Short mmCIF file of N, CA and C in Angstrom, two decimals:
data_model
loop_
_atom_site.label_atom_id
_atom_site.label_comp_id
_atom_site.label_asym_id
_atom_site.label_seq_id
_atom_site.Cartn_x
_atom_site.Cartn_y
_atom_site.Cartn_z
N UNK A 1013 -96.57 68.86 4.12
CA UNK A 1013 -96.14 69.59 5.29
C UNK A 1013 -95.00 70.51 4.95
N UNK A 1014 -94.85 71.50 5.77
CA UNK A 1014 -93.83 72.51 5.56
C UNK A 1014 -92.44 72.00 5.95
N UNK A 1015 -91.41 72.68 5.44
CA UNK A 1015 -90.04 72.37 5.83
C UNK A 1015 -89.68 72.98 7.18
N UNK A 1016 -90.36 74.04 7.58
CA UNK A 1016 -90.13 74.68 8.86
C UNK A 1016 -90.47 73.69 9.97
N UNK A 1017 -89.48 73.31 10.81
CA UNK A 1017 -89.74 72.28 11.82
C UNK A 1017 -90.87 72.65 12.79
N UNK A 1018 -90.96 73.90 13.18
CA UNK A 1018 -92.02 74.32 14.11
C UNK A 1018 -93.39 74.12 13.45
N UNK A 1019 -93.50 74.55 12.21
CA UNK A 1019 -94.77 74.41 11.50
C UNK A 1019 -95.09 72.94 11.26
N UNK A 1020 -94.07 72.13 10.99
CA UNK A 1020 -94.28 70.70 10.79
C UNK A 1020 -94.84 70.06 12.07
N UNK A 1021 -94.35 70.50 13.22
CA UNK A 1021 -94.87 70.00 14.49
C UNK A 1021 -96.33 70.41 14.69
N UNK A 1022 -96.64 71.66 14.36
CA UNK A 1022 -98.02 72.14 14.48
C UNK A 1022 -98.93 71.36 13.54
N UNK A 1023 -98.50 71.19 12.30
CA UNK A 1023 -99.30 70.45 11.33
C UNK A 1023 -99.53 69.00 11.79
N UNK A 1024 -98.51 68.38 12.33
CA UNK A 1024 -98.65 67.02 12.84
C UNK A 1024 -99.63 66.98 14.01
N UNK A 1025 -99.54 67.97 14.88
CA UNK A 1025 -100.45 68.04 16.03
C UNK A 1025 -101.90 68.24 15.57
N UNK A 1026 -102.10 69.07 14.56
CA UNK A 1026 -103.45 69.27 14.02
C UNK A 1026 -103.98 67.96 13.46
N UNK A 1027 -103.15 67.23 12.74
CA UNK A 1027 -103.58 65.96 12.15
C UNK A 1027 -103.96 64.95 13.23
N UNK A 1028 -103.15 64.85 14.28
CA UNK A 1028 -103.46 63.92 15.37
C UNK A 1028 -104.71 64.37 16.11
N UNK A 1029 -104.82 65.66 16.37
CA UNK A 1029 -106.00 66.20 17.04
C UNK A 1029 -107.26 65.86 16.26
N UNK A 1030 -107.21 66.09 14.96
CA UNK A 1030 -108.38 65.84 14.11
C UNK A 1030 -108.78 64.37 14.08
N UNK A 1031 -107.80 63.50 14.02
CA UNK A 1031 -108.12 62.08 13.88
C UNK A 1031 -108.36 61.36 15.20
N UNK A 1032 -107.71 61.84 16.29
CA UNK A 1032 -107.78 61.07 17.54
C UNK A 1032 -108.20 61.88 18.77
N UNK A 1033 -108.29 63.18 18.65
CA UNK A 1033 -108.70 63.99 19.80
C UNK A 1033 -107.52 64.56 20.57
N UNK A 1034 -107.85 65.46 21.48
CA UNK A 1034 -106.83 66.22 22.19
C UNK A 1034 -105.95 65.37 23.09
N UNK A 1035 -106.49 64.32 23.67
CA UNK A 1035 -105.70 63.49 24.58
C UNK A 1035 -104.54 62.81 23.86
N UNK A 1036 -104.67 62.57 22.57
CA UNK A 1036 -103.60 61.92 21.80
C UNK A 1036 -102.46 62.86 21.46
N UNK A 1037 -102.67 64.15 21.63
CA UNK A 1037 -101.64 65.13 21.27
C UNK A 1037 -100.66 65.27 22.43
N UNK A 1038 -99.60 64.48 22.37
CA UNK A 1038 -98.51 64.56 23.34
C UNK A 1038 -97.25 64.98 22.60
N UNK A 1039 -96.29 65.51 23.31
CA UNK A 1039 -95.05 65.95 22.66
C UNK A 1039 -94.34 64.78 21.99
N UNK A 1040 -94.28 63.66 22.66
CA UNK A 1040 -93.60 62.49 22.09
C UNK A 1040 -94.33 62.00 20.83
N UNK A 1041 -95.65 61.96 20.88
CA UNK A 1041 -96.43 61.50 19.73
C UNK A 1041 -96.26 62.44 18.54
N UNK A 1042 -96.27 63.72 18.81
CA UNK A 1042 -96.13 64.70 17.73
C UNK A 1042 -94.74 64.63 17.12
N UNK A 1043 -93.74 64.44 17.95
CA UNK A 1043 -92.38 64.28 17.43
C UNK A 1043 -92.32 63.08 16.47
N UNK A 1044 -92.93 61.99 16.89
CA UNK A 1044 -92.94 60.78 16.04
C UNK A 1044 -93.66 61.05 14.72
N UNK A 1045 -94.83 61.70 14.81
CA UNK A 1045 -95.61 62.00 13.60
C UNK A 1045 -94.87 62.94 12.66
N UNK A 1046 -94.10 63.86 13.22
CA UNK A 1046 -93.37 64.83 12.42
C UNK A 1046 -92.01 64.30 11.97
N UNK A 1047 -91.69 63.09 12.39
CA UNK A 1047 -90.41 62.45 12.05
C UNK A 1047 -89.22 63.26 12.54
N UNK A 1048 -89.30 63.69 13.80
CA UNK A 1048 -88.19 64.41 14.43
C UNK A 1048 -87.87 63.71 15.75
N UNK A 1049 -86.75 64.07 16.35
CA UNK A 1049 -86.38 63.45 17.63
C UNK A 1049 -87.41 63.79 18.70
N UNK A 1050 -87.50 62.95 19.73
CA UNK A 1050 -88.52 63.19 20.76
C UNK A 1050 -88.26 64.47 21.54
N UNK A 1051 -87.06 65.00 21.50
CA UNK A 1051 -86.76 66.26 22.17
C UNK A 1051 -87.00 67.49 21.31
N UNK A 1052 -87.21 67.30 20.01
CA UNK A 1052 -87.38 68.43 19.09
C UNK A 1052 -88.52 69.37 19.46
N UNK A 1053 -89.68 68.87 19.87
CA UNK A 1053 -90.76 69.81 20.21
C UNK A 1053 -90.36 70.83 21.27
N UNK A 1054 -89.51 70.42 22.20
CA UNK A 1054 -89.11 71.34 23.28
C UNK A 1054 -88.12 72.41 22.80
N UNK A 1055 -87.59 72.26 21.61
CA UNK A 1055 -86.76 73.32 21.03
C UNK A 1055 -87.62 74.42 20.42
N UNK A 1056 -88.90 74.11 20.20
CA UNK A 1056 -89.81 75.07 19.56
C UNK A 1056 -90.95 75.51 20.47
N UNK A 1057 -91.24 74.72 21.49
CA UNK A 1057 -92.34 75.01 22.41
C UNK A 1057 -91.89 74.76 23.83
N UNK A 1058 -92.33 75.60 24.75
CA UNK A 1058 -91.95 75.45 26.16
C UNK A 1058 -92.56 74.19 26.78
N UNK A 1059 -93.58 73.66 26.17
CA UNK A 1059 -94.24 72.46 26.67
C UNK A 1059 -95.49 72.18 25.88
N UNK A 1060 -96.25 71.21 26.34
CA UNK A 1060 -97.46 70.80 25.64
C UNK A 1060 -98.47 71.93 25.53
N UNK A 1061 -98.63 72.73 26.60
CA UNK A 1061 -99.61 73.81 26.58
C UNK A 1061 -99.30 74.84 25.49
N UNK A 1062 -98.02 75.10 25.29
CA UNK A 1062 -97.66 76.06 24.24
C UNK A 1062 -97.87 75.47 22.85
N UNK A 1063 -97.56 74.18 22.68
CA UNK A 1063 -97.84 73.52 21.40
C UNK A 1063 -99.34 73.52 21.12
N UNK A 1064 -100.14 73.17 22.13
CA UNK A 1064 -101.59 73.15 21.94
C UNK A 1064 -102.13 74.55 21.67
N UNK A 1065 -101.50 75.58 22.25
CA UNK A 1065 -101.92 76.96 21.97
C UNK A 1065 -101.67 77.29 20.51
N UNK A 1066 -100.54 76.83 19.98
CA UNK A 1066 -100.24 77.06 18.56
C UNK A 1066 -101.24 76.33 17.67
N UNK A 1067 -101.65 75.15 18.08
CA UNK A 1067 -102.66 74.39 17.34
C UNK A 1067 -103.99 75.12 17.40
N UNK A 1068 -104.38 75.55 18.60
CA UNK A 1068 -105.65 76.29 18.76
C UNK A 1068 -105.64 77.57 17.93
N UNK A 1069 -104.49 78.20 17.82
CA UNK A 1069 -104.39 79.42 17.00
C UNK A 1069 -104.75 79.13 15.55
N UNK A 1070 -104.43 77.93 15.06
CA UNK A 1070 -104.81 77.61 13.68
C UNK A 1070 -106.33 77.54 13.54
N UNK A 1071 -107.01 77.09 14.58
CA UNK A 1071 -108.47 77.07 14.56
C UNK A 1071 -109.04 78.47 14.52
N UNK A 1072 -108.50 79.37 15.34
CA UNK A 1072 -108.97 80.75 15.31
C UNK A 1072 -108.65 81.41 13.97
N UNK A 1073 -107.51 81.05 13.39
CA UNK A 1073 -107.17 81.60 12.06
C UNK A 1073 -108.20 81.16 11.03
N UNK A 1074 -108.64 79.91 11.11
CA UNK A 1074 -109.65 79.43 10.16
C UNK A 1074 -110.98 80.14 10.38
N UNK A 1075 -111.38 80.31 11.64
CA UNK A 1075 -112.62 81.06 11.92
C UNK A 1075 -112.54 82.47 11.37
N UNK A 1076 -111.38 83.10 11.54
CA UNK A 1076 -111.19 84.46 11.04
C UNK A 1076 -111.32 84.50 9.52
N UNK A 1077 -110.73 83.53 8.85
CA UNK A 1077 -110.81 83.46 7.38
C UNK A 1077 -112.24 83.25 6.92
N UNK A 1078 -112.99 82.41 7.62
CA UNK A 1078 -114.39 82.17 7.25
C UNK A 1078 -115.20 83.45 7.33
N UNK A 1079 -114.98 84.23 8.37
CA UNK A 1079 -115.73 85.49 8.51
C UNK A 1079 -115.24 86.53 7.51
N UNK A 1080 -113.95 86.53 7.21
CA UNK A 1080 -113.42 87.48 6.24
C UNK A 1080 -113.95 87.21 4.84
N UNK A 1081 -114.36 85.98 4.58
CA UNK A 1081 -114.86 85.59 3.26
C UNK A 1081 -116.38 85.71 3.14
N UNK A 1082 -117.01 86.39 4.09
CA UNK A 1082 -118.47 86.55 4.00
C UNK A 1082 -118.83 87.35 2.76
N UNK A 1083 -119.91 86.99 2.10
CA UNK A 1083 -120.33 87.77 0.94
C UNK A 1083 -120.80 89.16 1.37
N UNK A 1084 -120.59 90.12 0.51
CA UNK A 1084 -121.06 91.48 0.78
C UNK A 1084 -122.58 91.48 0.78
N UNK A 1085 -123.15 92.50 1.38
CA UNK A 1085 -124.60 92.60 1.37
C UNK A 1085 -125.14 93.17 2.65
N UNK A 1086 -126.37 92.83 2.92
CA UNK A 1086 -127.07 93.31 4.09
C UNK A 1086 -126.30 92.94 5.36
N UNK A 1087 -126.00 93.91 6.25
CA UNK A 1087 -125.22 93.62 7.46
C UNK A 1087 -125.86 92.57 8.37
N UNK A 1088 -127.18 92.58 8.47
CA UNK A 1088 -127.83 91.58 9.31
C UNK A 1088 -127.70 90.19 8.70
N UNK A 1089 -127.82 90.09 7.39
CA UNK A 1089 -127.64 88.80 6.72
C UNK A 1089 -126.20 88.32 6.85
N UNK A 1090 -125.26 89.22 6.78
CA UNK A 1090 -123.84 88.84 6.95
C UNK A 1090 -123.61 88.29 8.35
N UNK A 1091 -124.23 88.92 9.36
CA UNK A 1091 -124.11 88.44 10.73
C UNK A 1091 -124.70 87.04 10.86
N UNK A 1092 -125.86 86.83 10.27
CA UNK A 1092 -126.49 85.51 10.31
C UNK A 1092 -125.61 84.45 9.64
N UNK A 1093 -125.03 84.82 8.53
CA UNK A 1093 -124.14 83.89 7.82
C UNK A 1093 -122.92 83.58 8.67
N UNK A 1094 -122.38 84.58 9.35
CA UNK A 1094 -121.22 84.36 10.23
C UNK A 1094 -121.60 83.41 11.37
N UNK A 1095 -122.79 83.57 11.91
CA UNK A 1095 -123.25 82.68 12.97
C UNK A 1095 -123.34 81.24 12.47
N UNK A 1096 -123.87 81.07 11.29
CA UNK A 1096 -123.96 79.72 10.71
C UNK A 1096 -122.57 79.14 10.46
N UNK A 1097 -121.66 79.96 9.99
CA UNK A 1097 -120.31 79.49 9.72
C UNK A 1097 -119.59 79.09 11.01
N UNK A 1098 -119.86 79.81 12.09
CA UNK A 1098 -119.28 79.45 13.38
C UNK A 1098 -119.75 78.07 13.79
N UNK A 1099 -121.04 77.84 13.70
CA UNK A 1099 -121.60 76.55 14.07
C UNK A 1099 -121.12 75.46 13.11
N UNK A 1100 -121.07 75.75 11.83
CA UNK A 1100 -120.55 74.79 10.85
C UNK A 1100 -119.11 74.40 11.18
N UNK A 1101 -118.29 75.39 11.53
CA UNK A 1101 -116.90 75.12 11.90
C UNK A 1101 -116.84 74.17 13.10
N UNK A 1102 -117.63 74.48 14.13
CA UNK A 1102 -117.62 73.66 15.34
C UNK A 1102 -118.02 72.23 15.05
N UNK A 1103 -119.08 72.05 14.27
CA UNK A 1103 -119.57 70.70 14.00
C UNK A 1103 -118.65 69.92 13.07
N UNK A 1104 -117.95 70.62 12.20
CA UNK A 1104 -117.02 69.96 11.27
C UNK A 1104 -115.66 69.68 11.91
N UNK A 1105 -115.34 70.41 12.99
CA UNK A 1105 -114.02 70.30 13.62
C UNK A 1105 -114.17 70.16 15.13
N UNK A 1106 -114.83 69.12 15.60
CA UNK A 1106 -115.15 69.04 17.03
C UNK A 1106 -113.93 69.06 17.95
N UNK A 1107 -112.88 68.36 17.60
CA UNK A 1107 -111.70 68.33 18.47
C UNK A 1107 -111.01 69.69 18.51
N UNK A 1108 -110.91 70.33 17.36
CA UNK A 1108 -110.30 71.66 17.32
C UNK A 1108 -111.15 72.65 18.11
N UNK A 1109 -112.46 72.60 17.91
CA UNK A 1109 -113.37 73.49 18.61
C UNK A 1109 -113.23 73.33 20.12
N UNK A 1110 -113.17 72.09 20.57
CA UNK A 1110 -112.99 71.84 22.01
C UNK A 1110 -111.67 72.43 22.50
N UNK A 1111 -110.60 72.16 21.78
CA UNK A 1111 -109.27 72.63 22.20
C UNK A 1111 -109.21 74.15 22.29
N UNK A 1112 -109.80 74.83 21.34
CA UNK A 1112 -109.72 76.30 21.28
C UNK A 1112 -110.24 76.97 22.54
N UNK A 1113 -111.11 76.29 23.26
CA UNK A 1113 -111.73 76.88 24.44
C UNK A 1113 -111.41 76.08 25.70
N UNK A 1114 -110.19 75.58 25.77
CA UNK A 1114 -109.76 74.79 26.93
C UNK A 1114 -108.56 75.47 27.60
N UNK A 1115 -108.80 76.49 28.41
CA UNK A 1115 -107.68 77.17 29.07
C UNK A 1115 -106.92 76.27 30.03
N UNK A 1116 -107.47 75.14 30.39
CA UNK A 1116 -106.75 74.18 31.22
C UNK A 1116 -105.69 73.42 30.42
N UNK A 1117 -105.81 73.46 29.08
CA UNK A 1117 -104.86 72.73 28.24
C UNK A 1117 -103.94 73.63 27.43
N UNK A 1118 -104.39 74.82 27.11
CA UNK A 1118 -103.60 75.69 26.24
C UNK A 1118 -103.04 76.87 27.03
N UNK A 1119 -101.96 77.41 26.54
CA UNK A 1119 -101.36 78.60 27.13
C UNK A 1119 -102.05 79.81 26.51
N UNK A 1120 -103.07 80.33 27.21
CA UNK A 1120 -103.86 81.43 26.67
C UNK A 1120 -103.07 82.73 26.55
N UNK A 1121 -101.90 82.77 27.16
CA UNK A 1121 -101.04 83.96 27.06
C UNK A 1121 -100.14 83.93 25.84
N UNK A 1122 -100.15 82.81 25.13
CA UNK A 1122 -99.30 82.69 23.94
C UNK A 1122 -99.72 83.80 22.97
N UNK A 1123 -98.77 84.66 22.55
CA UNK A 1123 -99.12 85.87 21.79
C UNK A 1123 -99.94 85.64 20.52
N UNK A 1124 -99.60 84.64 19.73
CA UNK A 1124 -100.33 84.42 18.48
C UNK A 1124 -101.76 83.97 18.76
N UNK A 1125 -101.93 83.10 19.74
CA UNK A 1125 -103.27 82.67 20.13
C UNK A 1125 -104.09 83.85 20.63
N UNK A 1126 -103.51 84.66 21.50
CA UNK A 1126 -104.22 85.82 22.04
C UNK A 1126 -104.60 86.79 20.92
N UNK A 1127 -103.68 87.00 19.98
CA UNK A 1127 -103.94 87.91 18.87
C UNK A 1127 -105.08 87.40 18.01
N UNK A 1128 -105.03 86.12 17.64
CA UNK A 1128 -106.04 85.57 16.75
C UNK A 1128 -107.40 85.42 17.42
N UNK A 1129 -107.44 84.97 18.65
CA UNK A 1129 -108.74 84.85 19.32
C UNK A 1129 -109.36 86.22 19.52
N UNK A 1130 -108.54 87.22 19.85
CA UNK A 1130 -109.03 88.59 19.95
C UNK A 1130 -109.53 89.12 18.62
N UNK A 1131 -108.81 88.81 17.55
CA UNK A 1131 -109.21 89.27 16.21
C UNK A 1131 -110.54 88.65 15.78
N UNK A 1132 -110.76 87.39 16.14
CA UNK A 1132 -112.03 86.74 15.79
C UNK A 1132 -113.18 87.43 16.52
N UNK A 1133 -113.00 87.71 17.80
CA UNK A 1133 -114.08 88.38 18.52
C UNK A 1133 -114.30 89.79 17.97
N UNK A 1134 -113.23 90.53 17.70
CA UNK A 1134 -113.38 91.89 17.17
C UNK A 1134 -114.08 91.87 15.81
N UNK A 1135 -113.79 90.87 15.01
CA UNK A 1135 -114.45 90.70 13.71
C UNK A 1135 -115.94 90.46 13.91
N UNK A 1136 -116.28 89.61 14.88
CA UNK A 1136 -117.68 89.33 15.19
C UNK A 1136 -118.35 90.59 15.74
N UNK A 1137 -117.67 91.31 16.60
CA UNK A 1137 -118.19 92.56 17.14
C UNK A 1137 -118.46 93.55 16.01
N UNK A 1138 -117.58 93.62 15.03
CA UNK A 1138 -117.79 94.52 13.89
C UNK A 1138 -119.05 94.13 13.12
N UNK A 1139 -119.28 92.84 12.94
CA UNK A 1139 -120.50 92.39 12.25
C UNK A 1139 -121.75 92.79 13.05
N UNK A 1140 -121.69 92.64 14.36
CA UNK A 1140 -122.81 93.03 15.22
C UNK A 1140 -123.05 94.53 15.11
N UNK A 1141 -121.99 95.31 15.20
CA UNK A 1141 -122.08 96.77 15.15
C UNK A 1141 -122.67 97.24 13.82
N UNK A 1142 -122.24 96.62 12.73
CA UNK A 1142 -122.77 96.99 11.41
C UNK A 1142 -124.25 96.64 11.29
N UNK A 1143 -124.65 95.50 11.85
CA UNK A 1143 -126.07 95.13 11.83
C UNK A 1143 -126.89 96.10 12.68
N UNK A 1144 -126.31 96.55 13.78
CA UNK A 1144 -127.00 97.53 14.62
C UNK A 1144 -127.16 98.87 13.90
N UNK A 1145 -126.19 99.20 13.08
CA UNK A 1145 -126.23 100.48 12.36
C UNK A 1145 -127.39 100.56 11.38
N UNK A 1146 -127.91 99.41 10.97
CA UNK A 1146 -129.06 99.40 10.05
C UNK A 1146 -130.35 99.02 10.78
N UNK A 1147 -130.32 99.09 12.12
CA UNK A 1147 -131.56 98.94 12.88
C UNK A 1147 -131.71 97.75 13.77
N UNK A 1148 -130.85 96.76 13.67
CA UNK A 1148 -130.98 95.57 14.50
C UNK A 1148 -130.46 95.85 15.91
N UNK A 1149 -131.29 95.65 16.91
CA UNK A 1149 -130.91 95.80 18.31
C UNK A 1149 -130.24 97.15 18.59
N UNK A 1150 -130.71 98.17 17.92
CA UNK A 1150 -130.21 99.52 18.15
C UNK A 1150 -130.46 99.88 19.61
N UNK A 1151 -129.54 100.56 20.23
CA UNK A 1151 -129.69 100.96 21.61
C UNK A 1151 -129.12 99.96 22.60
N UNK A 1152 -128.71 98.80 22.13
CA UNK A 1152 -128.07 97.80 22.99
C UNK A 1152 -126.57 97.97 22.83
N UNK A 1153 -125.85 97.92 23.93
CA UNK A 1153 -124.39 98.04 23.86
C UNK A 1153 -123.83 96.90 23.01
N UNK A 1154 -123.00 97.27 22.04
CA UNK A 1154 -122.51 96.31 21.04
C UNK A 1154 -121.67 95.19 21.62
N UNK A 1155 -120.73 95.51 22.47
CA UNK A 1155 -119.81 94.49 22.98
C UNK A 1155 -120.55 93.42 23.80
N UNK A 1156 -121.41 93.80 24.75
CA UNK A 1156 -122.14 92.75 25.48
C UNK A 1156 -123.10 91.97 24.57
N UNK A 1157 -123.68 92.63 23.58
CA UNK A 1157 -124.56 91.94 22.64
C UNK A 1157 -123.77 90.90 21.85
N UNK A 1158 -122.60 91.29 21.35
CA UNK A 1158 -121.75 90.35 20.60
C UNK A 1158 -121.32 89.19 21.49
N UNK A 1159 -120.95 89.49 22.72
CA UNK A 1159 -120.52 88.44 23.65
C UNK A 1159 -121.67 87.48 23.95
N UNK A 1160 -122.86 88.01 24.13
CA UNK A 1160 -124.03 87.18 24.42
C UNK A 1160 -124.38 86.28 23.24
N UNK A 1161 -124.37 86.85 22.05
CA UNK A 1161 -124.68 86.06 20.86
C UNK A 1161 -123.62 84.98 20.64
N UNK A 1162 -122.35 85.34 20.82
CA UNK A 1162 -121.27 84.36 20.67
C UNK A 1162 -121.44 83.24 21.71
N UNK A 1163 -121.75 83.61 22.95
CA UNK A 1163 -121.94 82.61 24.00
C UNK A 1163 -123.09 81.67 23.64
N UNK A 1164 -124.15 82.20 23.08
CA UNK A 1164 -125.28 81.36 22.67
C UNK A 1164 -124.87 80.39 21.57
N UNK A 1165 -124.15 80.89 20.59
CA UNK A 1165 -123.67 80.02 19.51
C UNK A 1165 -122.73 78.95 20.04
N UNK A 1166 -121.83 79.38 20.90
CA UNK A 1166 -120.85 78.45 21.46
C UNK A 1166 -121.56 77.37 22.28
N UNK A 1167 -122.50 77.78 23.10
CA UNK A 1167 -123.24 76.82 23.90
C UNK A 1167 -124.04 75.85 23.05
N UNK A 1168 -124.66 76.36 22.01
CA UNK A 1168 -125.40 75.51 21.09
C UNK A 1168 -124.47 74.47 20.46
N UNK A 1169 -123.32 74.92 19.99
CA UNK A 1169 -122.36 74.00 19.37
C UNK A 1169 -121.85 72.98 20.38
N UNK A 1170 -121.47 73.44 21.56
CA UNK A 1170 -120.92 72.53 22.57
C UNK A 1170 -121.95 71.49 22.99
N UNK A 1171 -123.18 71.92 23.22
CA UNK A 1171 -124.22 70.97 23.61
C UNK A 1171 -124.51 69.98 22.49
N UNK A 1172 -124.53 70.47 21.27
CA UNK A 1172 -124.80 69.58 20.14
C UNK A 1172 -123.69 68.54 20.01
N UNK A 1173 -122.45 69.00 20.12
CA UNK A 1173 -121.33 68.08 19.98
C UNK A 1173 -121.27 67.04 21.09
N UNK A 1174 -121.71 67.41 22.27
CA UNK A 1174 -121.67 66.48 23.41
C UNK A 1174 -122.94 65.65 23.54
N UNK A 1175 -123.84 65.78 22.58
CA UNK A 1175 -125.05 64.97 22.59
C UNK A 1175 -126.14 65.49 23.49
N UNK A 1176 -125.99 66.70 23.97
CA UNK A 1176 -126.98 67.26 24.89
C UNK A 1176 -128.19 67.87 24.22
N UNK A 1177 -128.14 68.13 22.93
CA UNK A 1177 -129.27 68.76 22.28
C UNK A 1177 -130.12 67.87 21.40
N UNK A 1178 -129.55 66.97 20.63
CA UNK A 1178 -130.42 66.20 19.73
C UNK A 1178 -131.61 65.56 20.44
N UNK A 1179 -131.41 65.04 21.64
CA UNK A 1179 -132.53 64.42 22.34
C UNK A 1179 -133.43 65.46 23.00
N UNK A 1180 -132.90 66.63 23.31
CA UNK A 1180 -133.70 67.67 23.97
C UNK A 1180 -134.46 68.52 22.95
N UNK A 1181 -133.90 68.66 21.75
CA UNK A 1181 -134.54 69.47 20.73
C UNK A 1181 -135.69 68.69 20.10
N UNK A 1182 -136.69 69.42 19.65
CA UNK A 1182 -137.81 68.75 18.97
C UNK A 1182 -137.35 68.15 17.65
N UNK A 1183 -136.32 68.72 17.10
CA UNK A 1183 -135.81 68.27 15.81
C UNK A 1183 -134.34 67.94 15.95
N UNK A 1184 -133.88 67.00 15.17
CA UNK A 1184 -132.44 66.70 15.17
C UNK A 1184 -131.72 67.57 14.16
N UNK A 1185 -132.43 68.52 13.58
CA UNK A 1185 -131.86 69.41 12.57
C UNK A 1185 -131.14 70.59 13.23
N UNK A 1186 -129.84 70.62 13.07
CA UNK A 1186 -129.03 71.70 13.64
C UNK A 1186 -129.48 73.05 13.10
N UNK A 1187 -129.75 73.10 11.81
CA UNK A 1187 -130.14 74.37 11.18
C UNK A 1187 -131.42 74.92 11.80
N UNK A 1188 -132.38 74.07 12.08
CA UNK A 1188 -133.63 74.52 12.68
C UNK A 1188 -133.39 75.05 14.10
N UNK A 1189 -132.55 74.36 14.85
CA UNK A 1189 -132.23 74.80 16.20
C UNK A 1189 -131.48 76.13 16.17
N UNK A 1190 -130.56 76.26 15.24
CA UNK A 1190 -129.84 77.53 15.08
C UNK A 1190 -130.81 78.65 14.71
N UNK A 1191 -131.76 78.37 13.83
CA UNK A 1191 -132.73 79.39 13.41
C UNK A 1191 -133.54 79.91 14.60
N UNK A 1192 -133.93 79.01 15.49
CA UNK A 1192 -134.67 79.43 16.68
C UNK A 1192 -133.79 80.32 17.56
N UNK A 1193 -132.54 79.92 17.74
CA UNK A 1193 -131.61 80.71 18.55
C UNK A 1193 -131.43 82.10 17.95
N UNK A 1194 -131.19 82.16 16.65
CA UNK A 1194 -130.97 83.44 16.00
C UNK A 1194 -132.24 84.30 15.99
N UNK A 1195 -133.39 83.68 15.86
CA UNK A 1195 -134.65 84.40 15.87
C UNK A 1195 -134.84 85.15 17.19
N UNK A 1196 -134.38 84.53 18.27
CA UNK A 1196 -134.46 85.18 19.58
C UNK A 1196 -133.70 86.50 19.57
N UNK A 1197 -132.57 86.53 18.93
CA UNK A 1197 -131.76 87.75 18.85
C UNK A 1197 -132.28 88.74 17.83
N UNK A 1198 -132.96 88.23 16.80
CA UNK A 1198 -133.41 89.11 15.72
C UNK A 1198 -134.59 89.98 16.12
N UNK A 1199 -135.33 89.55 17.09
CA UNK A 1199 -136.45 90.36 17.53
C UNK A 1199 -135.93 91.64 18.16
N UNK A 1200 -136.45 92.72 17.71
CA UNK A 1200 -135.97 94.01 18.22
C UNK A 1200 -136.66 94.42 19.49
#
């Protein structure tokens, strides 16, 4: 962990979130995990919502890094790979994924969270736009197309994580279900 007390609190919150879920992330618990006084979190965060926003920002930062590390190549293939990485992230980090999209728990106005979540969508929009430039879904407005595809991916991940899809899908294979979802979008 870092020496920076604020970052140490965030790192402790991420660790608790990952191992026990969002309900376990309380200011008092995080202070204990970070080995600081129980009042220390309030010197760095206005409250739990701001701490959770900082934690959620780390999730968006990871999503951004995953998309930034896409291999070069065909724009449509890059978009498909980004979609798979989004789903992989969600399934590998269920508590973080849930937290990132819980405006009832996080301070969505927190500047770093707003910046990073916006950057992730803009990055995804750029992938969609580049795929359109080589013929995929040409003539469809890019921003609504990106939003629709993201919503489909998000819904697929959320349903899978909550147990709503394995019994409804013909296959318990996430990859096969994702392929069907993406195929729907790939048809021109």
